[in-house]
Coordinates of C-alpha atoms in Angstrom, one line a residue:
X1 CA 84.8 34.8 51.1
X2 CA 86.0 38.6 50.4
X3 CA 82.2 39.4 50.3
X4 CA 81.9 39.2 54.4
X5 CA 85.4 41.2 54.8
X6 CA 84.1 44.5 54.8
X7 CA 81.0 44.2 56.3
X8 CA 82.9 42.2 59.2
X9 CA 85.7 44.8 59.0
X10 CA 83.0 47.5 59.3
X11 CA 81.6 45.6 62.4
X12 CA 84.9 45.0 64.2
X13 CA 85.1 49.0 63.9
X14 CA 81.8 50.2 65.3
X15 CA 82.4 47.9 68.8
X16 CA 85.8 49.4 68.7
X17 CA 84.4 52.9 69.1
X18 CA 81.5 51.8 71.1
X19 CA 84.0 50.6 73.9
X20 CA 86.5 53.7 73.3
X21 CA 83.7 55.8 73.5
X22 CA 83.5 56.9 77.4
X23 CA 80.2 57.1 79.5
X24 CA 79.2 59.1 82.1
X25 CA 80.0 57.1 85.5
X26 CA 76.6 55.1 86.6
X27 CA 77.0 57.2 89.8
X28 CA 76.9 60.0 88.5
X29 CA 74.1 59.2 85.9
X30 CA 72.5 58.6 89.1
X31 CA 72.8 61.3 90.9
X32 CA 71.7 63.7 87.7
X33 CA 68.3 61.4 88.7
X34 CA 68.2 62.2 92.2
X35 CA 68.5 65.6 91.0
X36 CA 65.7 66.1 88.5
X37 CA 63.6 64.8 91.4
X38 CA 64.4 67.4 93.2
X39 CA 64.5 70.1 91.1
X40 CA 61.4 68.6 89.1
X41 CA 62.8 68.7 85.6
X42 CA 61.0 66.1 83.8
X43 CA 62.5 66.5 80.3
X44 CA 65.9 65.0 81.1
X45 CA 66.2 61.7 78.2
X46 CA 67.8 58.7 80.7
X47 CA 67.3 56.5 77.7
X48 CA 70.7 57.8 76.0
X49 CA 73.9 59.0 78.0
X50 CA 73.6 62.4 79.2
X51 CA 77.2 63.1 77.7
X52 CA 76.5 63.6 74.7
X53 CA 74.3 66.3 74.3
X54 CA 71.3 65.2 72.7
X55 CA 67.6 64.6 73.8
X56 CA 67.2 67.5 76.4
X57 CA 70.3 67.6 77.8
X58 CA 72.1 70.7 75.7
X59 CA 69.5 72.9 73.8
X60 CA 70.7 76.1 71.6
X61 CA 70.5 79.1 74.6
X62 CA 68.0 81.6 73.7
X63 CA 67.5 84.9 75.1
X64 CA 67.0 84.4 79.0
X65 CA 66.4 80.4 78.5
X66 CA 69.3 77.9 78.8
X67 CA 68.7 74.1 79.2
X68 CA 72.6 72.9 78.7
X69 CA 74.4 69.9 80.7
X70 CA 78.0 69.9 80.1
X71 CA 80.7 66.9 80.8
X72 CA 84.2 67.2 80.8
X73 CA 86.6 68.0 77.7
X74 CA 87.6 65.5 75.5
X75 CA 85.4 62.6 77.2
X76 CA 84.0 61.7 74.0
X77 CA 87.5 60.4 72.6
X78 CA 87.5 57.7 75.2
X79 CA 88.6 59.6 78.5
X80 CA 86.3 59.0 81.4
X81 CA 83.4 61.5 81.2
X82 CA 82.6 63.6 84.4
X83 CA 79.8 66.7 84.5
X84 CA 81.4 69.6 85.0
X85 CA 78.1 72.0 84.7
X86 CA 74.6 72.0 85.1
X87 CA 73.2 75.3 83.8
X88 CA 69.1 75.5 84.0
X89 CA 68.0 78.9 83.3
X90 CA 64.2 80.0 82.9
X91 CA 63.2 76.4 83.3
X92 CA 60.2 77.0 85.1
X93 CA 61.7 74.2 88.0
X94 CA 59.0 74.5 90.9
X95 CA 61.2 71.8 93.1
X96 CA 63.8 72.1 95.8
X97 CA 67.3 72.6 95.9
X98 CA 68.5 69.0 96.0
X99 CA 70.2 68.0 99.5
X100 CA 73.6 67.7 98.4
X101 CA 76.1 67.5 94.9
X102 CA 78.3 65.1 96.4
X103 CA 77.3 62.6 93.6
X104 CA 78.8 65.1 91.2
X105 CA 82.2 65.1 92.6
X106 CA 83.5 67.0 89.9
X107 CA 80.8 69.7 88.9
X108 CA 82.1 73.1 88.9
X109 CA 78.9 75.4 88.3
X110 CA 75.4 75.1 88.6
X111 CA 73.0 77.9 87.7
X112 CA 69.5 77.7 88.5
X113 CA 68.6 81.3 87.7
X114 CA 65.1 82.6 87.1
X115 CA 62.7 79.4 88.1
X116 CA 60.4 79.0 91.1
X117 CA 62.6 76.7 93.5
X118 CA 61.6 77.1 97.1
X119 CA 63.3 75.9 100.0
X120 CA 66.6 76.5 101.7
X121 CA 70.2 76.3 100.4
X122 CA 71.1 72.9 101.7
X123 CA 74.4 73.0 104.0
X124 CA 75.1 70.0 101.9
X125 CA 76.3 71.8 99.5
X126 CA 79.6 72.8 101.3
X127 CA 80.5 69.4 100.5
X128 CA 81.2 70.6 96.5
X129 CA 84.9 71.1 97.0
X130 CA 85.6 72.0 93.5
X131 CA 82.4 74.3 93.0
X132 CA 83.1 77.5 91.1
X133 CA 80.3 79.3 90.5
X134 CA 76.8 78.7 92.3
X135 CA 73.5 81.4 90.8
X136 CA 70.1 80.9 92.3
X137 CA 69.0 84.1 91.2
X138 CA 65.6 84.9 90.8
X139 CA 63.5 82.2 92.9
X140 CA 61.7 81.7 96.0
X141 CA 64.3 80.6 98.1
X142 CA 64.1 81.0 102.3
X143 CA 65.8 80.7 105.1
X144 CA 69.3 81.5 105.9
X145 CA 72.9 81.2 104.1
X146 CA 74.4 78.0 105.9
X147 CA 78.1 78.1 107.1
X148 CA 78.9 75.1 105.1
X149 CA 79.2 77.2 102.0
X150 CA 82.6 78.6 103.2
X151 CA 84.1 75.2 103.1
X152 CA 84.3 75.2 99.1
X153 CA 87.8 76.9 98.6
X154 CA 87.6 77.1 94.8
X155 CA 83.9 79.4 95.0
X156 CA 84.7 82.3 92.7
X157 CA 80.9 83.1 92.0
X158 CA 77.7 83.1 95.0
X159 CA 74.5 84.7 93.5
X160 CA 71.1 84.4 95.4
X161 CA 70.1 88.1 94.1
X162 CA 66.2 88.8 94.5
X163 CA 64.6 85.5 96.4
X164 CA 63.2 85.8 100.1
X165 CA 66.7 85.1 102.1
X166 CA 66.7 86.0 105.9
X167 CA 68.7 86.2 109.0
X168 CA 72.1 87.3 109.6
X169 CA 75.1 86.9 107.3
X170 CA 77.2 83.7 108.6
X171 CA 80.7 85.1 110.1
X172 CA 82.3 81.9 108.4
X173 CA 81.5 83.1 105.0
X174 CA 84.4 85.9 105.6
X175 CA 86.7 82.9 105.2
X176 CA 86.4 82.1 101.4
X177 CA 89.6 82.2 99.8
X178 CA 88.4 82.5 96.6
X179 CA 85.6 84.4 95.8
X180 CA 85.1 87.6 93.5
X181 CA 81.4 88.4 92.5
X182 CA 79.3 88.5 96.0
X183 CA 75.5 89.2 95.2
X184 CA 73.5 89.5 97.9
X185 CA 70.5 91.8 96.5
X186 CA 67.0 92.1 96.9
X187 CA 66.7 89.0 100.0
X188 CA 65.6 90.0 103.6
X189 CA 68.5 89.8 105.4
X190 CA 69.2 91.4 108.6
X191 CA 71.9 91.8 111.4
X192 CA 75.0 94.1 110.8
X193 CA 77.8 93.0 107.7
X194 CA 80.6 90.1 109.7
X195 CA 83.7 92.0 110.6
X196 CA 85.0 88.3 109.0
X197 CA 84.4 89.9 105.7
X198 CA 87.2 92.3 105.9
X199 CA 89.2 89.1 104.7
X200 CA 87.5 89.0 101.4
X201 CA 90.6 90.7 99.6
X202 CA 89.4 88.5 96.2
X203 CA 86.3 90.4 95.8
X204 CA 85.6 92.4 92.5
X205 CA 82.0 93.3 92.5
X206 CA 80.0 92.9 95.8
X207 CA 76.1 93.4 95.9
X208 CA 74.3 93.7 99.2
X209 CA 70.9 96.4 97.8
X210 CA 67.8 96.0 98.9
X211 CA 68.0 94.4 102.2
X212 CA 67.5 94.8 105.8
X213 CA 70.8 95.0 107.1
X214 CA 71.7 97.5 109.8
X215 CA 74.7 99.0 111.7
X216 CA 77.2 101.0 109.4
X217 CA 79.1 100.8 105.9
X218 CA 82.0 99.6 107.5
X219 CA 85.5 100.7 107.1
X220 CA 86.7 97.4 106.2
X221 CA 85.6 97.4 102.5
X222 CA 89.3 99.8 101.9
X223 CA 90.8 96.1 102.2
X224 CA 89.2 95.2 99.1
X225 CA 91.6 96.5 96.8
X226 CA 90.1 94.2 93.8
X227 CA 87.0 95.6 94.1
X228 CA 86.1 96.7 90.2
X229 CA 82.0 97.0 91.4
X230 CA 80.3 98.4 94.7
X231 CA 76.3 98.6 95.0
X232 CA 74.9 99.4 98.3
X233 CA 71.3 100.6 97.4
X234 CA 68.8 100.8 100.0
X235 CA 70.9 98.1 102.2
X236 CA 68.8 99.3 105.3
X237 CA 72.7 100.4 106.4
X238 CA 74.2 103.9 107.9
X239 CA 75.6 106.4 106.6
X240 CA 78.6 108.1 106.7
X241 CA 80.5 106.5 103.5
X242 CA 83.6 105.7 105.4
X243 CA 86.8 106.7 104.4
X244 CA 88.1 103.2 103.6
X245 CA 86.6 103.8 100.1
X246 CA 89.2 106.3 99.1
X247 CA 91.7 103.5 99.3
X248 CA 89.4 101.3 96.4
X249 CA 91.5 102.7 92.9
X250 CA 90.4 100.2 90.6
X251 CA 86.7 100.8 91.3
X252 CA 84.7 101.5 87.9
X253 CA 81.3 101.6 89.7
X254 CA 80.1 102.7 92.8
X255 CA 76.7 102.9 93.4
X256 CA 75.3 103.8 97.6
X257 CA 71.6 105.4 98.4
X258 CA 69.3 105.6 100.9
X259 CA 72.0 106.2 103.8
X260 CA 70.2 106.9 107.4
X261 CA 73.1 109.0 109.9
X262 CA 74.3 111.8 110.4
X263 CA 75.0 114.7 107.9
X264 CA 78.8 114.5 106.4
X265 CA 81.0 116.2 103.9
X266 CA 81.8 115.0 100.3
X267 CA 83.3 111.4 100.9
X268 CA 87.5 111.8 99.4
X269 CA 87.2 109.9 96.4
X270 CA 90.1 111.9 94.4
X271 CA 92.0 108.4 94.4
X272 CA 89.0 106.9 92.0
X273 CA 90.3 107.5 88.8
X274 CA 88.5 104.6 86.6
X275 CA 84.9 105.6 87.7
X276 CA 82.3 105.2 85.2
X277 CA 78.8 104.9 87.3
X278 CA 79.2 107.5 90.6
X279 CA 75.8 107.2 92.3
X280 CA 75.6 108.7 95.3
X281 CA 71.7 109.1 96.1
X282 CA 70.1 110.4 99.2
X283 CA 73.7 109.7 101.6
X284 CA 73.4 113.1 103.9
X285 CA 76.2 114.7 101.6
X286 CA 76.4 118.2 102.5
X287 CA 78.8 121.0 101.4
X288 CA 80.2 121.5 97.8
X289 CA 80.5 119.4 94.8
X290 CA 84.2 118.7 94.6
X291 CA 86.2 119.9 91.6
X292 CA 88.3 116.5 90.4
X293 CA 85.1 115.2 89.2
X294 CA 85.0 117.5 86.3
X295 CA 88.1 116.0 85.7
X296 CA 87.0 111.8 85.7
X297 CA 86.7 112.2 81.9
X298 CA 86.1 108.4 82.1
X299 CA 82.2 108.9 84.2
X300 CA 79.2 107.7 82.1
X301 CA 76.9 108.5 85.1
X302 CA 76.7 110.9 88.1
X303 CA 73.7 110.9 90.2
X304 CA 74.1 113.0 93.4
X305 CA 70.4 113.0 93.8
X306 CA 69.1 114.1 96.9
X307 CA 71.2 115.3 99.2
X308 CA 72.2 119.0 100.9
X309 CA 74.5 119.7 98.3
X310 CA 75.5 123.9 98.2
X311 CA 77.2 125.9 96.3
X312 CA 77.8 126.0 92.3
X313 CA 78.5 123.7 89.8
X314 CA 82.3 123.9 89.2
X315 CA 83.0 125.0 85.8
X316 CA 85.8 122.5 85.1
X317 CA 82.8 119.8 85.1
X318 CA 82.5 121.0 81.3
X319 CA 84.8 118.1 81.0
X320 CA 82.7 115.6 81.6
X321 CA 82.6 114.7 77.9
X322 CA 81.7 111.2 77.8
X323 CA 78.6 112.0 80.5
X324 CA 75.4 110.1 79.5
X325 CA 73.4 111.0 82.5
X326 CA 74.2 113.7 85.1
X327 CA 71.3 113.9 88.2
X328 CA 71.8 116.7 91.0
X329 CA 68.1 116.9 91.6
X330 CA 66.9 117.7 95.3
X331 CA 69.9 119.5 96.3
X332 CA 70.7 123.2 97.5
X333 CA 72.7 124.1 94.7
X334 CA 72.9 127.6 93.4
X335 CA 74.8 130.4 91.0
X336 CA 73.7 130.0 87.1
X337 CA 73.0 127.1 85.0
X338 CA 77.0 126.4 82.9
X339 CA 76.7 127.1 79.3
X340 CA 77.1 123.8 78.3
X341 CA 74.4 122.2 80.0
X342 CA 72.2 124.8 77.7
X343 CA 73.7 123.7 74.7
X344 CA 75.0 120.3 74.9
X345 CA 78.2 121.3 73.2
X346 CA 80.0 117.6 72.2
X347 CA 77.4 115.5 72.9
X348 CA 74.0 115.5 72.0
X349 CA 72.8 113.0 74.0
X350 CA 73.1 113.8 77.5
X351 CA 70.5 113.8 80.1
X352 CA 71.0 116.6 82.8
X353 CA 68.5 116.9 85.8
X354 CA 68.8 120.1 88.4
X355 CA 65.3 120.0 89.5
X356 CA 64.5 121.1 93.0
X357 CA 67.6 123.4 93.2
X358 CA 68.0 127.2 93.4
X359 CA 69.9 128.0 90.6
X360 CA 69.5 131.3 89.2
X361 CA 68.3 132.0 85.8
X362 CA 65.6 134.3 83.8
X363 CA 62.8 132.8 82.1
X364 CA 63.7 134.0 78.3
X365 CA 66.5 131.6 78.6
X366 CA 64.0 129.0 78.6
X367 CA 63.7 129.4 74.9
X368 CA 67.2 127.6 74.9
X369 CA 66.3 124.9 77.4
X370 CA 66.5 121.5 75.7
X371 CA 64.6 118.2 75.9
X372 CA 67.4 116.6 77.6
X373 CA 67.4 119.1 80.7
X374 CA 65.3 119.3 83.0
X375 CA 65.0 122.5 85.1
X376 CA 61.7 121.9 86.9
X377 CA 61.4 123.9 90.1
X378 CA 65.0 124.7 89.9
X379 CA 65.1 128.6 89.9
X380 CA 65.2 131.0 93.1
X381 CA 62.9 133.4 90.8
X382 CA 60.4 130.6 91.2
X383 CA 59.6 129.6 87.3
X384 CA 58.5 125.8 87.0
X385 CA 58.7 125.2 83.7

């Protein structure tokens, strides 16, 4: 008789943690199907629950590639299971955007960066009330942004960087409560920036380069006092930089080029003490270079590139120490090279371009010049080395 106990006992066990075990809802099981369809993912394993991370549904992430389905924590010790993530990177996926998530009711982000979906963003997506993070980047999306998308309140993340976007931005997206990172880059949209969006006081970085827009940079943006990241790079919008941006302290990188408009002094940015990247490319900047930036000790990059720029380089801009890359090419600059620039003192590494400028300088100190400077066509005597 004791002979069958432990195999019994054994048994008795296994079923116990068989039914303690939780499963993904059949709903939702279903809706990952509806899903796959869509997106055209064939390598999704149905036969075993998609909870628990075996048979295509969680692969190690390797560089640029990530096949990984996550549920939520602690479902495997018998709470009910729920996915809380679908993140499908470099996957290939020729599908569409599926219709809506509303089978997921719980699913917080879903990245589909770097495939070849086509299509529009579905308005039934605004239905994802408890969507966090949404990244489309990199496909062949069309069409327009739909209004629906400002009815998630908890959407921290919207990325839809370099696909084939159009039309104007939807005045209801300035109504999102919640969201930091905006990246809008490399789409075609059009139409001027919703005067909405001056109610976007969560943002922290906000990416509109590379599109079509038109109308100014408007003031608004000084209401974004979060704001850690600013890239408008060939936006297709107006200069001037308005003065709202002096009010932006905690900004660490600002990057603005390609600025149509009229001609306009040095925009105040004496207030941006964190700066790291300061790229201000063809704007219509005319006048001086101002003098605190030779004291932003914390800039990694100044690129002031094309613009009408006069006058010298201030000499307190010897402490820019931590300097990796300092552009003033194509400007009007003049008076002689700084010392330091010759030699490099403190750094080594540095690369300093003052091309296209009228600086004045003789040709013997050429001898001095070093790889990482570049004085082409920079000298009122005319020398082009």
């Amino acid at each position: 008789m004791k002979m069958f106990l432990v195999p019994i006992f054994l048994l008795a066990s296994a079923l116990s943690f068989c039914f303690a075990a939780a499963r993904l809802p059949d709903s939702e099981v279903q809706a990952l199907r509806y899903i796959a369809k869509s997106l055209r993912k064939t390598d999704w394993n149905f036969s075993v629950d998609p909870c628990t991370g075996q048979f295509g549904w969680l692969d190690p992430p390797l560089e640029l590639f990530e096949n990984n389905l996550t549920c939520s924590p602690g479902c495997s010790n018998g709470t009910e299971c729920h996915v809380v993530s679908i993140i499908l990177k470099a996957q290939s996926l020729p599908g569409t955007l599926p219709p809506n998530l509303t089978g997921l009711p719980f699913l917080q982000r879903i990245d589909l960066t770097r495939n070849y979906l086509n299509g529009s963003i579905p308005p039934g997506w605004g239905s994802s009330t408890q969507l966090v993070n949404i990244s489309l980047l990199g496909n062949r999306l069309t069409g327009s942004i739909p209004k629906e998308l400002a009815n998630i309140p908890t959407l921290k993340n919207f990325t839809v960087e370099f696909n084939q976007l159009s039309g104007n931005l939807p005045p209801e997206l300035g109504n999102m409560p919640s969201i930091e990172r905006f990246f809008l880059s490399s789409n075609n949209f059009t139409g001027e920036l919703p005067d909405s969006f001056a109610r976007l006081k969560t943002l922290t970085d906000f990416r509109i380069s590379d599109n079509q827009f038109s109308g100014k940079i408007p003031n608004y943006i000084g209401n974004w006092k979060n704001l850690a990241k600013l890239v408008i790079q060939a936006s297709g919008l107006n200069g001037p930089i308005p003065p709202g941006i002096a009010f932006l302290e905690n900004l660490t990188d600002l990057r603005i080029s390609d600025l149509n408009g009229s001609e306009e002094p040095f925009p105040r940015l004496d207030n941006l003490k964190q700066l790291e990247t300061l790229i201000l490319r063809s704007c219509n900047i005319t006048g001086g270079l101002p003098e605190y930036l030779g004291n932003r000790t914390t800039l990694k990059t100044l690129d002031l590139s094309f613009n009408k720029l006069s006058g010298e380089i201030p000499d307190n801009f010897v402490g820019l120490d931590k300097i990796k890359f300092l552009y003033l090419t194509g400007n009007l600059l003049t008076g002689e090279v700084p010392h330091w620039m010759w030699t490099d003192q403190g750094s080594g590494n540095r690369n300093i371009d003052l091309s296209y400028n009228k600086f004045t300088f003789e040709a013997s100190e050429l001898s001095n010049c070093l790889h990482s400077l570049n004085l082409f066509a920079s000298s009122l005597i005319g020398n082009n080395s």
